[in-house]
PDB file of C-alpha atoms in Angstrom:
ATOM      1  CA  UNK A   1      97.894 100.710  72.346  1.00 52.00           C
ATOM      2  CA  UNK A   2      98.785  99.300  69.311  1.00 56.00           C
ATOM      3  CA  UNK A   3      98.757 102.795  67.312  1.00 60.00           C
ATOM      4  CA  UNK A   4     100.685 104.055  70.091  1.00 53.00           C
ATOM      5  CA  UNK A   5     103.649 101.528  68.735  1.00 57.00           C
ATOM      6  CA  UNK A   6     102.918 102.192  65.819  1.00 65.00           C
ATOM      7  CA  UNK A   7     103.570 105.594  65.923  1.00 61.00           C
ATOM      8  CA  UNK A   8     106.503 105.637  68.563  1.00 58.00           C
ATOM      9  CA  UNK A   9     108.402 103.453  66.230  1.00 62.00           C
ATOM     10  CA  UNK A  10     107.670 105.744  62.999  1.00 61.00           C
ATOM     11  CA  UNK A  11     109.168 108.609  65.305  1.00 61.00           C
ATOM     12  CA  UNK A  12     105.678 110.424  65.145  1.00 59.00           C
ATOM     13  CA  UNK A  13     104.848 110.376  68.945  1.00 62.00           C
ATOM     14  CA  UNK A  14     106.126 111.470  71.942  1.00 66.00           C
ATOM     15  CA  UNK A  15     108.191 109.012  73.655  1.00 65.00           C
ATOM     16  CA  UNK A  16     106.718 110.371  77.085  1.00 70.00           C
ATOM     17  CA  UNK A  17     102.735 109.850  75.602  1.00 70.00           C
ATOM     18  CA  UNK A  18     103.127 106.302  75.425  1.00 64.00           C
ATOM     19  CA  UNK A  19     104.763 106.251  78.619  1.00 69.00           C
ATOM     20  CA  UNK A  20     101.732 108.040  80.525  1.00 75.00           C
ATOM     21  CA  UNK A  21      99.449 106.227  77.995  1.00 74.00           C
ATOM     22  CA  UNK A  22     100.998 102.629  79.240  1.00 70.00           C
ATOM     23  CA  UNK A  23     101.675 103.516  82.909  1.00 73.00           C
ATOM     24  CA  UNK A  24      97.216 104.435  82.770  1.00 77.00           C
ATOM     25  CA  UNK A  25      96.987 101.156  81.531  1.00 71.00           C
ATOM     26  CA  UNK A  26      98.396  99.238  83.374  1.00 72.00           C
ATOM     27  CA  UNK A  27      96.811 101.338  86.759  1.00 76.00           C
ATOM     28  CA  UNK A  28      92.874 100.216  85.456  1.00 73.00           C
ATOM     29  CA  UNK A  29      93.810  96.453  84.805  1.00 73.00           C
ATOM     30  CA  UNK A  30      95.822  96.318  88.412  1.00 77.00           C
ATOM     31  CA  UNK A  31      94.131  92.887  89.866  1.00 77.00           C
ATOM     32  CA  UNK A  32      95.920  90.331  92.644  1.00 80.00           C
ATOM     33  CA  UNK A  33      99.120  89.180  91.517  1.00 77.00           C
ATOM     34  CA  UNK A  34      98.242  85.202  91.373  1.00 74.00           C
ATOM     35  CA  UNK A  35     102.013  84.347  90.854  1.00 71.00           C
ATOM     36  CA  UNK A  36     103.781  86.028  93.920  1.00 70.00           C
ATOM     37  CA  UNK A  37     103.029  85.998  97.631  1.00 73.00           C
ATOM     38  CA  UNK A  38     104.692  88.350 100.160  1.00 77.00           C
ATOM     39  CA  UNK A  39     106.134  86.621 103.104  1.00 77.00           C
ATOM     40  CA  UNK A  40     104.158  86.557 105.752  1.00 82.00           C
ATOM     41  CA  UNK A  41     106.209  87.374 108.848  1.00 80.00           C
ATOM     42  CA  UNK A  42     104.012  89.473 110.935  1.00 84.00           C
ATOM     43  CA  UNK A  43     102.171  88.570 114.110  1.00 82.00           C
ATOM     44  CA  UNK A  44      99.550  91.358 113.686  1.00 83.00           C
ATOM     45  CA  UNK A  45      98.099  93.375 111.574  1.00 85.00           C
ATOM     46  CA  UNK A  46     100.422  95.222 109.555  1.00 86.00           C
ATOM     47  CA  UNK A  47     100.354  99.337 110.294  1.00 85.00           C
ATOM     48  CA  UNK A  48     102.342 100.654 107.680  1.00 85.00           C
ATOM     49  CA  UNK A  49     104.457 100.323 104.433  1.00 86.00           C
ATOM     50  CA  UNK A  50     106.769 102.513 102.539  1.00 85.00           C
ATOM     51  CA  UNK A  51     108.891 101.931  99.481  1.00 82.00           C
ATOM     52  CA  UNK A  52     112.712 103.376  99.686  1.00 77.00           C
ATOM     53  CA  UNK A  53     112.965 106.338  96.654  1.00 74.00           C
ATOM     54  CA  UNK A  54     116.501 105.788  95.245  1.00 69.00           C
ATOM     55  CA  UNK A  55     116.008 102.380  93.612  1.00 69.00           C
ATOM     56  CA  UNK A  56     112.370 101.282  94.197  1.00 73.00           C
ATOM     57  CA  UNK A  57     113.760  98.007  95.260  1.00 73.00           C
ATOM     58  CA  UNK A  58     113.271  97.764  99.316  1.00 79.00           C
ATOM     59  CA  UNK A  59     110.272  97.697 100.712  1.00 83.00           C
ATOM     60  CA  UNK A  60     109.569  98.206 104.648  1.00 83.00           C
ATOM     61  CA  UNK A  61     106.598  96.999 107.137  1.00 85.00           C
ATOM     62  CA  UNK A  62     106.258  98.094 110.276  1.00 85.00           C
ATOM     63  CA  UNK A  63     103.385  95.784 112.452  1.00 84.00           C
ATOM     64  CA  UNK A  64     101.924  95.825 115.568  1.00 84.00           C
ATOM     65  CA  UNK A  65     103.603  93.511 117.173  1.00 82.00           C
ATOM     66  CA  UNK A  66     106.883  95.662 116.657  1.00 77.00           C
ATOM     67  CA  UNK A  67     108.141  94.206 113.922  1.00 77.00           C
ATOM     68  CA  UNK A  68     109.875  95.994 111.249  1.00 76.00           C
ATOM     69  CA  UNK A  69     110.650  93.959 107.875  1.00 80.00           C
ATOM     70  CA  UNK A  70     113.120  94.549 105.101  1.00 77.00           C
ATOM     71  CA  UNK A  71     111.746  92.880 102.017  1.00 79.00           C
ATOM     72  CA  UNK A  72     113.849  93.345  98.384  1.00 77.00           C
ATOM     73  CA  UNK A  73     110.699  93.501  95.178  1.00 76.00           C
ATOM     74  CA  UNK A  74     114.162  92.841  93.080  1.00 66.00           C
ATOM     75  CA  UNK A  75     114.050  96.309  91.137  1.00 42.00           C
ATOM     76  CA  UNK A  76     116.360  95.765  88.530  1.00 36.00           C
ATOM     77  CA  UNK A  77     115.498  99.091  86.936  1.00 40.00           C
ATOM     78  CA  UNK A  78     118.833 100.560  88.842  1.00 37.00           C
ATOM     79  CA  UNK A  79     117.821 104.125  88.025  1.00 41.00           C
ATOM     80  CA  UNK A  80     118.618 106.617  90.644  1.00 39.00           C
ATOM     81  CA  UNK A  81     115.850 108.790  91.586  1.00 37.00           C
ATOM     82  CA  UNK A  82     117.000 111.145  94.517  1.00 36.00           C
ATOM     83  CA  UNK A  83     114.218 113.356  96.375  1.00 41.00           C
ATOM     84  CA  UNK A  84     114.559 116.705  98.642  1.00 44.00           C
ATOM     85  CA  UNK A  85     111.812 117.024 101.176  1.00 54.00           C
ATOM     86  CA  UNK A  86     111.810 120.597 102.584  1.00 63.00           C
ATOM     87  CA  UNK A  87     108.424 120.734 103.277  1.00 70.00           C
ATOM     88  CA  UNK A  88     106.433 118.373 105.680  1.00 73.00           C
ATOM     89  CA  UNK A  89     103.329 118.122 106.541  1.00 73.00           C
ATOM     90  CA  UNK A  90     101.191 117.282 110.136  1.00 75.00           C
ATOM     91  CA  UNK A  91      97.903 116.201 110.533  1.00 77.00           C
ATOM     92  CA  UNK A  92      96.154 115.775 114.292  1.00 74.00           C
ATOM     93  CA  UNK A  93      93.523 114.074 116.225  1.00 79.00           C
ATOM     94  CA  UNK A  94      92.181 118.337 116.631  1.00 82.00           C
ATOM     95  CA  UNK A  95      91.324 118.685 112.989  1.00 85.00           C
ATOM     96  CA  UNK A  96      93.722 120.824 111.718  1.00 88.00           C
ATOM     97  CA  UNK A  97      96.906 120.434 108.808  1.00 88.00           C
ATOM     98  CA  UNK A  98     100.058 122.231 109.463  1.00 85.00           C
ATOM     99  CA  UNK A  99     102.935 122.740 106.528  1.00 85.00           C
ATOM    100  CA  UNK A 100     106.487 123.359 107.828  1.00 79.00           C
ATOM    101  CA  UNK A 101     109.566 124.239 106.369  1.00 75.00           C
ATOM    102  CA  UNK A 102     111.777 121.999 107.829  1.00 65.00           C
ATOM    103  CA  UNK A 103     114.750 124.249 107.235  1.00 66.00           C
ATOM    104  CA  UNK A 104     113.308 126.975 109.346  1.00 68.00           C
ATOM    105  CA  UNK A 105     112.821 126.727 112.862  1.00 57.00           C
ATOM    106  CA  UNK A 106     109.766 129.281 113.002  1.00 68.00           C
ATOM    107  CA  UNK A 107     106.163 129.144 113.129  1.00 73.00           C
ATOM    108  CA  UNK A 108     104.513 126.937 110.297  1.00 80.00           C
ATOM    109  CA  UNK A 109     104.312 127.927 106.661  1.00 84.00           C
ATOM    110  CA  UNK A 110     100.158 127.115 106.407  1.00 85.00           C
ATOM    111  CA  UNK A 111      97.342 126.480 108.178  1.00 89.00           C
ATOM    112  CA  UNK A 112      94.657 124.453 105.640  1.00 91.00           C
ATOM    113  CA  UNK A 113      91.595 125.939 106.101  1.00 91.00           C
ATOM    114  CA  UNK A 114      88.485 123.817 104.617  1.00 91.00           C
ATOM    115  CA  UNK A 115      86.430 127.107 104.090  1.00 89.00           C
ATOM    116  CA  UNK A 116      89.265 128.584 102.032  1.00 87.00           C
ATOM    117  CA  UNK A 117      89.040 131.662 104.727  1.00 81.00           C
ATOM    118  CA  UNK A 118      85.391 132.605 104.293  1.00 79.00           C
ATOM    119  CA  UNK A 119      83.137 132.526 107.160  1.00 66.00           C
ATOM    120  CA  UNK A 120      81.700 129.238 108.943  1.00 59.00           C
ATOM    121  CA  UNK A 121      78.909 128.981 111.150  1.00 54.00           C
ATOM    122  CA  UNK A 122      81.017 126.686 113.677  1.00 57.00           C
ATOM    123  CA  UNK A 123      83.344 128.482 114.930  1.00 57.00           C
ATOM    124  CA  UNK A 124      85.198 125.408 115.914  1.00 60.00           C
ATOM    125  CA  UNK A 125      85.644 124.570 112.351  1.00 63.00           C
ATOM    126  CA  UNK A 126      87.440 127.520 111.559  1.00 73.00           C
ATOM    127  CA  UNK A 127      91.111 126.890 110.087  1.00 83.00           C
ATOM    128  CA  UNK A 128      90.070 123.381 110.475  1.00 90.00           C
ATOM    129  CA  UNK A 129      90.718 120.710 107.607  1.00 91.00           C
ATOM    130  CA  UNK A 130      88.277 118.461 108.260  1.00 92.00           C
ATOM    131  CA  UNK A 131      85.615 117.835 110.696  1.00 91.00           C
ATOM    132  CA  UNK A 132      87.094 115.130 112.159  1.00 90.00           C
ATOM    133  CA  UNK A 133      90.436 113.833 113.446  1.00 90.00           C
ATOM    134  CA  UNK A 134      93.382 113.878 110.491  1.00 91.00           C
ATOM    135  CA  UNK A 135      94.850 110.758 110.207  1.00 90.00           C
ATOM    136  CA  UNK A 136      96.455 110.360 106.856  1.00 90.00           C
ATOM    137  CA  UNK A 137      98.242 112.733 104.277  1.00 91.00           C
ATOM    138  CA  UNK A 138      99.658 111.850 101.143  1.00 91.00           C
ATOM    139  CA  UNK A 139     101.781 114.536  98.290  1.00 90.00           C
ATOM    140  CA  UNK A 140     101.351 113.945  94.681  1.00 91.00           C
ATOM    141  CA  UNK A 141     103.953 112.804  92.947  1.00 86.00           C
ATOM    142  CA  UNK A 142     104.736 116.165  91.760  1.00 86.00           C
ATOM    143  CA  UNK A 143     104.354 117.332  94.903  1.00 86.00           C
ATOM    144  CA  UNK A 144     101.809 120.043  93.928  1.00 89.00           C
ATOM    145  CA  UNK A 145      98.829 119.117  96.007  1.00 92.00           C
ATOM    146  CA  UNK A 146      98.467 117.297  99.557  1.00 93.00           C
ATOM    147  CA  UNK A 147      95.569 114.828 100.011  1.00 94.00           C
ATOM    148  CA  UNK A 148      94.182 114.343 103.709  1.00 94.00           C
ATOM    149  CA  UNK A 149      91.382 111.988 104.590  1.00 94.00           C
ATOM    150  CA  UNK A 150      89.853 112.044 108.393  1.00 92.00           C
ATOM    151  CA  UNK A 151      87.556 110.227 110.573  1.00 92.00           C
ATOM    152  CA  UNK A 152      84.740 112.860 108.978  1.00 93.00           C
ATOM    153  CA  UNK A 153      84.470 110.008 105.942  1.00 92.00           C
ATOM    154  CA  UNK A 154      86.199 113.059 104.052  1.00 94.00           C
ATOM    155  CA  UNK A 155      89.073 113.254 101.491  1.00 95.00           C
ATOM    156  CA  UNK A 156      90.364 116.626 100.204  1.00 95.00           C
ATOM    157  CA  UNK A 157      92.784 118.160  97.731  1.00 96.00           C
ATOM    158  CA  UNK A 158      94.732 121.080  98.792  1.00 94.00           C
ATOM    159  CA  UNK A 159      97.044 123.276  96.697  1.00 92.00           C
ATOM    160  CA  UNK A 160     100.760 123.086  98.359  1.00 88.00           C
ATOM    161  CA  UNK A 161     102.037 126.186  97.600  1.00 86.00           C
ATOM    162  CA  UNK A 162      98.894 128.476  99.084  1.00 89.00           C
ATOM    163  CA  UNK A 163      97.140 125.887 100.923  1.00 90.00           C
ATOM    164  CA  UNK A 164      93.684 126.017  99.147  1.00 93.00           C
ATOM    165  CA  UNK A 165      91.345 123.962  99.169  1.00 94.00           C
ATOM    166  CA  UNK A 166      90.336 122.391  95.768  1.00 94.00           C
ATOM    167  CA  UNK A 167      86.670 121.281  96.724  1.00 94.00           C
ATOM    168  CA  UNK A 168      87.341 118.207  94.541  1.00 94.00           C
ATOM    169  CA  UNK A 169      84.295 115.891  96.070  1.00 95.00           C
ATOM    170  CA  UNK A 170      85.458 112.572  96.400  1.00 95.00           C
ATOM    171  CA  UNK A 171      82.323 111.468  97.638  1.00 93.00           C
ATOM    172  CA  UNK A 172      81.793 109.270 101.075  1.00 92.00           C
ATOM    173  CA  UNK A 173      85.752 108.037 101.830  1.00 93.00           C
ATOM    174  CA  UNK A 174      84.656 105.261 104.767  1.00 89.00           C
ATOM    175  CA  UNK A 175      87.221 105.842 107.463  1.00 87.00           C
ATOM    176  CA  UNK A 176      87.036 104.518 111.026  1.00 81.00           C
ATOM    177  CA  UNK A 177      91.073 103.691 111.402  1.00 80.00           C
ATOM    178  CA  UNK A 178      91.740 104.567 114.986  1.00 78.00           C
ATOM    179  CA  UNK A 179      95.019 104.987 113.689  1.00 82.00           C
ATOM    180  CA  UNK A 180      97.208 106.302 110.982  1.00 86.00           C
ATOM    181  CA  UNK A 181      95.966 105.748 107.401  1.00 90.00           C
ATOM    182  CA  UNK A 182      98.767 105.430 105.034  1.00 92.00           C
ATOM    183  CA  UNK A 183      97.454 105.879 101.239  1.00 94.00           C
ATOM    184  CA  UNK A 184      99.227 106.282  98.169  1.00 94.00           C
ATOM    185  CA  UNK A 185      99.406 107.692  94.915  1.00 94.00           C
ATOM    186  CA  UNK A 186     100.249 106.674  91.581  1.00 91.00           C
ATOM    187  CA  UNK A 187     102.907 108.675  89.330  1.00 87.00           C
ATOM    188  CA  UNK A 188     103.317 109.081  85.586  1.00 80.00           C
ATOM    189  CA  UNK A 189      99.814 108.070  84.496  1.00 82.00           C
ATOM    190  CA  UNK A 190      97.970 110.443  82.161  1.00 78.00           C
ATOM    191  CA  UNK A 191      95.087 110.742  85.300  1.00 82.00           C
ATOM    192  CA  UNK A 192      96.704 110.301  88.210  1.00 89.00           C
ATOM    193  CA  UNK A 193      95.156 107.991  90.640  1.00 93.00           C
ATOM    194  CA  UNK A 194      94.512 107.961  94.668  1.00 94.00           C
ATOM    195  CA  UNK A 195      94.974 104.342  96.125  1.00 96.00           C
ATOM    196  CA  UNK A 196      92.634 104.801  99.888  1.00 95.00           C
ATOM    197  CA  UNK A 197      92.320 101.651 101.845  1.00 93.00           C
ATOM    198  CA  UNK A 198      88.302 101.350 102.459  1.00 92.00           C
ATOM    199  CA  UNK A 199      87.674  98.640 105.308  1.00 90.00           C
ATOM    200  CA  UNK A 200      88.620  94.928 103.347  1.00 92.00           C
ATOM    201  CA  UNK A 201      89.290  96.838 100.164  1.00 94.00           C
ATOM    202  CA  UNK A 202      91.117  99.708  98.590  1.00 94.00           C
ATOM    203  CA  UNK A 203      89.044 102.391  96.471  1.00 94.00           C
ATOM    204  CA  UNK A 204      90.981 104.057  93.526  1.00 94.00           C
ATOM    205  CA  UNK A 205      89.675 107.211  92.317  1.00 95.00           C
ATOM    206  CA  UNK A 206      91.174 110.173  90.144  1.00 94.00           C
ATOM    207  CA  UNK A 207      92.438 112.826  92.062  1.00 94.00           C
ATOM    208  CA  UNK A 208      91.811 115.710  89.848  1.00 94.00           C
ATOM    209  CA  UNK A 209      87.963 114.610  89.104  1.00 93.00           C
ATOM    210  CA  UNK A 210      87.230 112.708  92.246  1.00 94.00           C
ATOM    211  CA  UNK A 211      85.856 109.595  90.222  1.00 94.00           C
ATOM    212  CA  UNK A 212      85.686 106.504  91.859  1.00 94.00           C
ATOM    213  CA  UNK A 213      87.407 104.370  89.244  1.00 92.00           C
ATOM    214  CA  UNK A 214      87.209 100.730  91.075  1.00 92.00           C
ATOM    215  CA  UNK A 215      87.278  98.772  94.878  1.00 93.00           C
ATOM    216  CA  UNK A 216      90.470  96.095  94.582  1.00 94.00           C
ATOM    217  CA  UNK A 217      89.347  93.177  96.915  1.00 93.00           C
ATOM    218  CA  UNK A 218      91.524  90.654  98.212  1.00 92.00           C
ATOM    219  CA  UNK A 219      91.918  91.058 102.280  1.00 94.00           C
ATOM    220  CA  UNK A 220      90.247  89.593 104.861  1.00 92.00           C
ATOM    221  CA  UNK A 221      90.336  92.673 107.865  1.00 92.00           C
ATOM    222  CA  UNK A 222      90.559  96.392 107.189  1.00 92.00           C
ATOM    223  CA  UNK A 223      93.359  97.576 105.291  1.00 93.00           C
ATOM    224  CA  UNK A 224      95.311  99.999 107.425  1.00 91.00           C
ATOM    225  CA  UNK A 225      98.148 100.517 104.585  1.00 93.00           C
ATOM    226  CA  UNK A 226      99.297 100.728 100.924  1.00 94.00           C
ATOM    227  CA  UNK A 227     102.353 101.963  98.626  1.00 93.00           C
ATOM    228  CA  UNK A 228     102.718 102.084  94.925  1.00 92.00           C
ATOM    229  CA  UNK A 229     105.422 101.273  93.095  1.00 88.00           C
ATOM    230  CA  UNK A 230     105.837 103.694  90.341  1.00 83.00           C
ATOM    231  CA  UNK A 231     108.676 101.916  88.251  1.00 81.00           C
ATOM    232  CA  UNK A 232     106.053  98.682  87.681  1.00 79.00           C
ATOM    233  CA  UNK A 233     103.059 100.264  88.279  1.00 83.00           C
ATOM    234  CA  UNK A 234     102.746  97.400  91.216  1.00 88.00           C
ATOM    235  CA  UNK A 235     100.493  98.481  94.486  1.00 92.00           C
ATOM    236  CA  UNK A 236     101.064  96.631  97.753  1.00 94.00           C
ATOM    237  CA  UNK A 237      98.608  96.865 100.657  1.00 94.00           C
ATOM    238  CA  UNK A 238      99.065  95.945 104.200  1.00 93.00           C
ATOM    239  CA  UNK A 239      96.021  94.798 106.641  1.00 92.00           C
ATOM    240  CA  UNK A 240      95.185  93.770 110.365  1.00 92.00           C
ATOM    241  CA  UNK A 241      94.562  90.008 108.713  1.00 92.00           C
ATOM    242  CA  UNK A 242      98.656  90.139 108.827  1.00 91.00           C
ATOM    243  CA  UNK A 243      98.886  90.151 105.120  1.00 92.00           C
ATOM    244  CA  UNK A 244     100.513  92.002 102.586  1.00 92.00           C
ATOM    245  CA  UNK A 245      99.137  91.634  99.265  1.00 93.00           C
ATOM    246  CA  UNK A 246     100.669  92.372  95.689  1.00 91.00           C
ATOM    247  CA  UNK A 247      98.656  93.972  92.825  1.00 91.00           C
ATOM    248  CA  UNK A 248     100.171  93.964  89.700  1.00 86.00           C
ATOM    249  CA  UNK A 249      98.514  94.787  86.201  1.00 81.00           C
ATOM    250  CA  UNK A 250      96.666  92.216  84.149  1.00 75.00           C
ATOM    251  CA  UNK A 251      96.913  91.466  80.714  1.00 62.00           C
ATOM    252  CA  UNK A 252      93.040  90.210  80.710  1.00 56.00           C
ATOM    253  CA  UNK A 253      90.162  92.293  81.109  1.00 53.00           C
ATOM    254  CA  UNK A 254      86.903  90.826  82.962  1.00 49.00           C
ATOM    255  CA  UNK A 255      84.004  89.545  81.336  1.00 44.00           C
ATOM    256  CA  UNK A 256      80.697  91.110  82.784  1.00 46.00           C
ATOM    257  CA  UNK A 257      78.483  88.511  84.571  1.00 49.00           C
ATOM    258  CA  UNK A 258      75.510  89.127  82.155  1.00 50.00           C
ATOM    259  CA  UNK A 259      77.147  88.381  79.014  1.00 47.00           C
ATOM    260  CA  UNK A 260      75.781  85.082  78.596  1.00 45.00           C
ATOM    261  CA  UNK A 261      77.102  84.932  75.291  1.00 44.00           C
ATOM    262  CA  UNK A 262      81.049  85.088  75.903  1.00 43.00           C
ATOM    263  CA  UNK A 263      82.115  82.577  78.562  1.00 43.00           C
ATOM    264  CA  UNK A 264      86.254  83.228  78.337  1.00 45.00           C
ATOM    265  CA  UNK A 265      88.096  85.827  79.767  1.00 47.00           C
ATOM    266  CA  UNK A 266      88.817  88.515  77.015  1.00 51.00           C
ATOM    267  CA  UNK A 267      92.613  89.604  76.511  1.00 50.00           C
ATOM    268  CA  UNK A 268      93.065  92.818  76.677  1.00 48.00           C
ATOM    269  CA  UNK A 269      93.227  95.321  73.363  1.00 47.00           C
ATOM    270  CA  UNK A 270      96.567  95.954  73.895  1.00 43.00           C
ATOM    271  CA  UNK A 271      97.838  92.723  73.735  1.00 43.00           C
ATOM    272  CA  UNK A 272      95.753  91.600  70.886  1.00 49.00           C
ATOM    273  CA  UNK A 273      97.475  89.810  68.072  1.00 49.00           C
ATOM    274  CA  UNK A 274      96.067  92.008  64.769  1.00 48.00           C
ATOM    275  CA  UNK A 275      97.360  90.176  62.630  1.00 53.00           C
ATOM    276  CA  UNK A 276      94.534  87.886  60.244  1.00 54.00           C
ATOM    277  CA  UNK A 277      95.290  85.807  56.811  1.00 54.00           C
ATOM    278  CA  UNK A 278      94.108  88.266  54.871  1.00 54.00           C
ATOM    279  CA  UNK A 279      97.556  90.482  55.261  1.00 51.00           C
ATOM    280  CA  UNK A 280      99.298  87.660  53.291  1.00 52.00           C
ATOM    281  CA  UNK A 281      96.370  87.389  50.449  1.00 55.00           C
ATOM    282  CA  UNK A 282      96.843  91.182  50.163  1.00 50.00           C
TER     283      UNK A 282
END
């Protein structure tokens, strides 16, 4: 990270390297924020959260106990970032993901298809997305691909503008929400990441590879809900234990239980000070 400096301030980089570079980062070192609590105002468990696009400052929660809450993560970034959402999508407890133009009042645009339009042995399955019910979608930040997970302990990639599927294999994705699952996605990262909430925990994995990158634990009950804040690179999860939980980036990277031989936490590289007495001798 360092170099990256280094070379940003000596004009030899690309500005928008060291962003992607910094925001990736920041997205592998993302542990419990020990310094902040959210306020706990629900009853119940808390269903969904969302993160208001223009500023990145408000934050809603909607719980089961029909409480909606208005909380302010004091953005001071104040730059605008407006968004136009033509196309939606809809998932459904019969297996199948529609895309609609929402400025046309005819028939949907797509039908996902998990067998890409070749020939299944079930004809059930056919034009189906998973083999299960659909009960969470999620665009990329470029709005390129849609990810679905359903009750089929499935998660797929799908190409937005022709509705293919990708066949990324993201492995088993544990999912027994009887409900909507809200996941997330990060933005600006040089791998772009997939935040899933998996029972107590939330697995992140790549989207374009599929790898399983780490399980953030901190809840008590299943997590039913998360949102990422792009501007920080902050995550915030939501969970039936009423809680909603802040995960910011850490400066310190963990020491593996079997090194017997370091017994401090280790600061991270990038926030290592180089500098040694020999710079002065020289």
């Amino acid at each position: 990270m360092l170099g990256f400096l280094s070379a940003r301030q000596a004009g030899l980089d690309d500005p928008l390297r060291f962003r992607r570079a910094e925001s990736t980062r920041r997205v592998f070192a993302l542990e419990l924020n020990k310094d902040r609590d959210v306020e706990r105002i629900h009853g119940s468990g808390v269903n969904t959260l969302d993160i208001e696009p223009v500023e990145g400052r408000y934050m809603l929660s909607g719980g089961s106990d029909g409480v909606i809450v208005l909380y302010d993560l004091e953005n001071s970034s104040r730059q605008p970032c407006y968004t136009c959402k033509a196309v939606c999508s809809v998932g459904s407890a019969d297996s199948r993901v529609k895309l609609w133009d929402v400025r046309r009042a005819s028939g949907c645009l797509i039908t996902l298809d998990q067998h890409n339009g070749k020939k299944s042995q079930a004809v059930e399955s056919a034009n189906t997305a998973h083999n299960g019910k659909v009960n969470g979608l999620c665009f990329t930040s470029d709005g390129l691909h849609l990810l679905t997970v359903g009750t089929d302990d499935r998660m797929r990639l799908w190409n937005s503008s022709n509705g293919e599927n990708t066949l990324v294999n993201y492995g088993k994705v544990c999912n027994d929400s009887r409900k909507g699952l809200k996941f997330t996605v990060s933005c600006g990262c040089s791998s772009e990441f997939v935040f899933v909430p998996y029972g107590s925990t939330i697995a992140v994995y790549t989207i374009y590879s599929g790898e399983q990158i780490t399980m953030l634990k901190g809840h008590y009950k299943s997590v039913d809900c998360c949102v990422f804040q792009s501007n920080f690179q902050e995550l915030y999860s939501g969970s039936r234990d009423c809680n909603i939980l802040a995960w910011v980036p850490s400066l310190y990277e963990a020491v593996p239980e079997d090194d017997e031989t370091t017994t401090k936490s280790q600061l991270n590289p990038a926030f290592e000070d180089a500098w040694s007495s020999s710079d002065e001798d020289g």
